[in-house]
């Protein structure tokens, strides 16, 4: 079921409530975290609540293959929007890295992800698992779809500057998370959200696999 909220502020505070409860009840929580526009309000909320992140372990869902020191890298995004504004230990915040088996082992070794926050692309991608991705995929390099490159060009000076490849957690990796929250904001996401959550479970719409997760909540605002 899609929970429709009245405003972006309500979406951000509702999801921040879920993360706050998770961290307070389980200070050693393992979180999987997204970047992009949608979670910005949630990160602001979380920072303002001055939570104790010192035992929390985070795994980002994906990274562009690009110079990580540029402002558009997801490493820069996370530092700016969360890490540099909390007491999280740098050694406890992980981005997908090579060898991918090492990254997967790190997730497994910390007994898996407790809470995974996801956004959704207008083409139905989750993390950077683009249409056609197998439901069993693990962390790997992917080519970004034309749609994703176009959508994300708003963060770059020109579309030519958008990386064409990324490293992403796989759908298999994501589905092993104990709890998943999917967030989407804006009219342009409503159609794909409906198709993903109420349509056929198909590789053409990667997010549709989430219908098979037993602990998923979906939050939308227009
Ligand atoms: C980014 C990620 C992507 C985004 C999706 C929506 O880390 O995992 O799947 O969540 O592209 O992005 P926004 O929120 O910018 O619309």
Short mmCIF file of C-alpha atoms and ligand atoms in Angstrom, two decimals:
data_model
loop_
_atom_site.label_atom_id
_atom_site.label_comp_id
_atom_site.label_asym_id
_atom_site.label_seq_id
_atom_site.Cartn_x
_atom_site.Cartn_y
_atom_site.Cartn_z
CA UNK A 1 0.00 0.00 0.00
CA UNK A 2 1.23 3.48 -0.85
CA UNK A 3 0.97 5.93 2.08
CA UNK A 4 0.17 9.33 0.62
CA UNK A 5 1.41 12.23 2.75
CA UNK A 6 0.31 15.84 2.56
CA UNK A 7 3.63 17.52 1.94
CA UNK A 8 7.34 16.97 1.38
CA UNK A 9 7.95 18.13 4.97
CA UNK A 10 5.62 15.43 6.25
CA UNK A 11 7.31 12.82 4.06
CA UNK A 12 10.73 13.87 5.39
CA UNK A 13 9.70 13.87 9.04
CA UNK A 14 7.79 10.58 8.77
CA UNK A 15 10.79 8.78 7.35
CA UNK A 16 13.14 10.52 9.79
CA UNK A 17 10.88 9.20 12.60
CA UNK A 18 11.39 5.66 11.32
CA UNK A 19 15.17 6.09 11.15
CA UNK A 20 15.25 7.74 14.58
CA UNK A 21 13.28 4.90 16.17
CA UNK A 22 15.56 2.35 14.51
CA UNK A 23 18.73 4.06 15.78
CA UNK A 24 17.40 4.67 19.30
CA UNK A 25 16.08 1.14 19.76
CA UNK A 26 19.09 -0.46 18.09
CA UNK A 27 22.18 1.78 18.39
CA UNK A 28 24.23 -0.77 16.41
CA UNK A 29 21.89 -0.55 13.41
CA UNK A 30 23.03 -1.13 9.87
CA UNK A 31 21.37 1.27 7.41
CA UNK A 32 21.37 1.32 3.60
CA UNK A 33 21.08 4.91 2.37
CA UNK A 34 20.14 6.67 -0.87
CA UNK A 35 21.21 9.95 -2.42
CA UNK A 36 19.30 12.17 -4.88
CA UNK A 37 16.69 14.87 -4.28
CA UNK A 38 14.08 12.89 -2.40
CA UNK A 39 16.00 12.12 0.83
CA UNK A 40 17.42 15.64 1.30
CA UNK A 41 14.61 16.67 3.68
CA UNK A 42 14.95 13.44 5.64
CA UNK A 43 18.69 14.04 6.11
CA UNK A 44 18.01 17.61 7.30
CA UNK A 45 15.45 16.31 9.79
CA UNK A 46 17.84 13.66 11.06
CA UNK A 47 20.66 16.17 11.49
CA UNK A 48 18.38 18.58 13.38
CA UNK A 49 17.38 15.82 15.80
CA UNK A 50 21.02 15.45 16.95
CA UNK A 51 20.90 11.67 17.17
CA UNK A 52 23.79 9.56 18.36
CA UNK A 53 25.31 7.93 15.27
CA UNK A 54 28.51 6.66 16.89
CA UNK A 55 27.59 2.97 16.67
CA UNK A 56 25.56 3.14 13.46
CA UNK A 57 26.96 1.52 10.33
CA UNK A 58 25.87 2.79 6.91
CA UNK A 59 26.10 1.35 3.42
CA UNK A 60 25.32 3.61 0.51
CA UNK A 61 23.25 2.03 -2.22
CA UNK A 62 25.30 3.24 -5.12
CA UNK A 63 28.07 5.51 -6.39
CA UNK A 64 28.85 7.01 -9.78
CA UNK A 65 32.09 5.95 -11.39
CA UNK A 66 33.65 9.41 -11.26
CA UNK A 67 36.13 11.56 -9.38
CA UNK A 68 34.84 11.20 -5.82
CA UNK A 69 36.15 14.64 -4.84
CA UNK A 70 33.76 16.47 -7.18
CA UNK A 71 30.59 17.89 -5.55
CA UNK A 72 28.30 15.65 -7.64
CA UNK A 73 29.82 12.41 -6.34
CA UNK A 74 27.65 10.50 -3.90
CA UNK A 75 30.57 10.50 -1.47
CA UNK A 76 30.52 14.33 -1.48
CA UNK A 77 26.71 14.33 -1.20
CA UNK A 78 26.75 12.12 1.90
CA UNK A 79 29.50 14.14 3.57
CA UNK A 80 27.65 17.38 2.93
CA UNK A 81 24.14 16.22 3.84
CA UNK A 82 24.75 13.77 6.67
CA UNK A 83 28.19 12.55 7.63
CA UNK A 84 29.88 15.91 8.30
CA UNK A 85 26.85 17.00 10.34
CA UNK A 86 26.65 14.00 12.71
CA UNK A 87 29.01 12.04 14.95
CA UNK A 88 29.09 9.01 12.64
CA UNK A 89 32.55 7.37 12.51
CA UNK A 90 34.05 7.66 9.02
CA UNK A 91 35.14 4.01 9.28
CA UNK A 92 31.49 3.01 9.76
CA UNK A 93 30.19 4.60 6.56
CA UNK A 94 30.69 2.46 3.49
CA UNK A 95 30.26 3.07 -0.20
CA UNK A 96 30.22 0.22 -2.71
CA UNK A 97 33.85 -0.69 -3.40
CA UNK A 98 35.95 -3.24 -5.24
CA UNK A 99 36.22 -6.13 -4.84
CA UNK A 100 32.42 -6.24 -4.77
CA UNK A 101 32.58 -9.50 -2.84
CA UNK A 102 34.40 -7.53 -0.10
CA UNK A 103 31.57 -5.00 0.06
CA UNK A 104 28.96 -7.77 0.14
CA UNK A 105 30.98 -9.56 2.85
CA UNK A 106 31.03 -6.38 4.91
CA UNK A 107 27.23 -6.22 4.76
CA UNK A 108 26.92 -9.94 5.55
CA UNK A 109 29.61 -9.76 8.23
CA UNK A 110 27.63 -7.10 10.04
CA UNK A 111 24.64 -9.49 9.89
CA UNK A 112 22.89 -7.71 7.04
CA UNK A 113 21.05 -4.44 6.64
CA UNK A 114 18.41 -3.67 9.26
CA UNK A 115 16.78 -0.75 7.49
CA UNK A 116 17.10 0.16 3.82
CA UNK A 117 15.80 3.53 2.58
CA UNK A 118 15.19 3.64 -1.17
CA UNK A 119 14.21 6.24 -3.75
CA UNK A 120 12.80 5.26 -7.14
CA UNK A 121 13.84 6.42 -10.61
CA UNK A 122 11.24 7.51 -13.18
CA UNK A 123 12.10 4.31 -15.08
CA UNK A 124 11.49 2.13 -11.99
CA UNK A 125 15.12 1.71 -10.96
CA UNK A 126 16.02 1.23 -7.30
CA UNK A 127 19.59 2.08 -6.38
CA UNK A 128 21.05 1.94 -9.92
CA UNK A 129 19.43 -1.36 -10.86
CA UNK A 130 18.10 -0.30 -14.23
CA UNK A 131 15.25 -1.97 -16.16
CA UNK A 132 16.27 -5.48 -17.22
CA UNK A 133 18.34 -6.16 -14.06
CA UNK A 134 17.98 -9.68 -12.72
CA UNK A 135 16.25 -9.95 -9.36
CA UNK A 136 19.26 -11.96 -8.11
CA UNK A 137 21.90 -9.31 -8.83
CA UNK A 138 24.58 -8.41 -6.28
CA UNK A 139 26.89 -5.38 -6.10
CA UNK A 140 28.38 -4.69 -9.53
CA UNK A 141 29.22 -2.08 -12.18
CA UNK A 142 26.26 -1.02 -14.31
CA UNK A 143 25.69 1.20 -17.33
CA UNK A 144 23.19 3.94 -16.56
CA UNK A 145 20.15 4.10 -18.81
CA UNK A 146 19.52 7.07 -21.07
CA UNK A 147 16.54 8.02 -18.90
CA UNK A 148 18.63 8.05 -15.71
CA UNK A 149 21.37 10.11 -17.37
CA UNK A 150 18.74 12.58 -18.56
CA UNK A 151 16.98 12.72 -15.17
CA UNK A 152 20.24 13.22 -13.28
CA UNK A 153 21.67 15.81 -15.68
CA UNK A 154 20.01 18.45 -13.46
CA UNK A 155 22.85 17.97 -10.98
CA UNK A 156 25.57 18.60 -13.61
CA UNK A 157 26.55 21.53 -15.84
CA UNK A 158 25.66 19.56 -18.96
CA UNK A 159 24.33 16.11 -19.84
CA UNK A 160 27.77 15.19 -21.21
CA UNK A 161 29.17 15.51 -17.69
CA UNK A 162 26.83 12.87 -16.22
CA UNK A 163 28.74 9.63 -15.55
CA UNK A 164 27.55 6.76 -17.71
CA UNK A 165 28.47 4.05 -15.23
CA UNK A 166 27.96 3.38 -11.54
CA UNK A 167 28.48 0.74 -8.89
CA UNK A 168 25.23 -0.36 -7.30
CA UNK A 169 24.04 -2.79 -4.69
CA UNK A 170 22.09 -5.52 -6.46
CA UNK A 171 18.41 -6.28 -6.19
CA UNK A 172 19.31 -9.52 -4.41
CA UNK A 173 21.40 -7.56 -1.90
CA UNK A 174 18.64 -5.00 -1.29
CA UNK A 175 15.93 -7.64 -0.90
CA UNK A 176 17.89 -9.25 1.96
CA UNK A 177 17.39 -6.08 4.07
CA UNK A 178 15.21 -6.78 7.08
CA UNK A 179 13.05 -3.70 6.53
CA UNK A 180 12.66 -1.44 3.48
CA UNK A 181 11.19 2.07 3.18
CA UNK A 182 10.59 3.43 -0.33
CA UNK A 183 10.13 7.18 -0.70
CA UNK A 184 8.98 9.18 -3.71
CA UNK A 185 8.06 12.82 -4.13
CA UNK A 186 6.39 14.58 -7.04
CA UNK A 187 3.71 13.91 -9.68
CA UNK A 188 6.34 12.60 -12.07
CA UNK A 189 6.90 9.60 -9.76
CA UNK A 190 3.25 8.65 -9.23
CA UNK A 191 2.78 6.58 -12.36
CA UNK A 192 5.93 4.48 -11.94
CA UNK A 193 5.16 4.00 -8.26
CA UNK A 194 1.73 2.60 -9.11
CA UNK A 195 3.11 0.38 -11.85
CA UNK A 196 5.86 -0.92 -9.53
CA UNK A 197 3.62 -1.57 -6.54
CA UNK A 198 0.37 -2.64 -8.18
CA UNK A 199 1.46 -4.03 -11.55
CA UNK A 200 3.20 -7.22 -12.64
CA UNK A 201 6.46 -8.20 -10.93
CA UNK A 202 8.83 -7.90 -13.87
CA UNK A 203 12.49 -7.17 -14.60
CA UNK A 204 11.29 -4.31 -16.80
CA UNK A 205 10.30 -2.49 -13.60
CA UNK A 206 13.06 -3.31 -11.07
CA UNK A 207 11.16 -1.78 -8.12
CA UNK A 208 8.32 -4.28 -8.68
CA UNK A 209 10.41 -6.94 -6.88
CA UNK A 210 9.68 -4.98 -3.69
CA UNK A 211 6.14 -6.41 -3.78
CA UNK A 212 7.75 -9.67 -2.61
CA UNK A 213 9.43 -8.13 0.45
CA UNK A 214 7.62 -8.94 3.67
CA UNK A 215 8.43 -5.71 5.53
CA UNK A 216 8.13 -2.77 3.19
CA UNK A 217 6.51 0.64 3.65
CA UNK A 218 6.00 3.15 0.85
CA UNK A 219 5.63 6.90 1.35
CA UNK A 220 4.64 9.36 -1.38
CA UNK A 221 3.84 13.06 -1.55
CA UNK A 222 3.04 15.09 -4.67
C1 LIG B 1 20.48 7.20 -5.50
C2 LIG B 1 19.56 6.10 -5.81
C3 LIG B 1 18.55 6.31 -6.91
C4 LIG B 1 17.58 7.43 -6.55
C5 LIG B 1 16.55 7.64 -7.66
C6 LIG B 1 15.61 8.80 -7.35
O1 LIG B 1 21.36 6.82 -4.48
O2 LIG B 1 19.64 5.06 -5.23
O3 LIG B 1 17.83 5.13 -7.12
O4 LIG B 1 16.95 7.14 -5.34
O5 LIG B 1 17.20 7.87 -8.87
O6 LIG B 1 16.35 9.97 -7.31
P1 LIG B 1 15.70 11.36 -6.89
O7 LIG B 1 15.36 11.26 -5.45
O8 LIG B 1 16.76 12.38 -7.15
O9 LIG B 1 14.49 11.52 -7.74
#
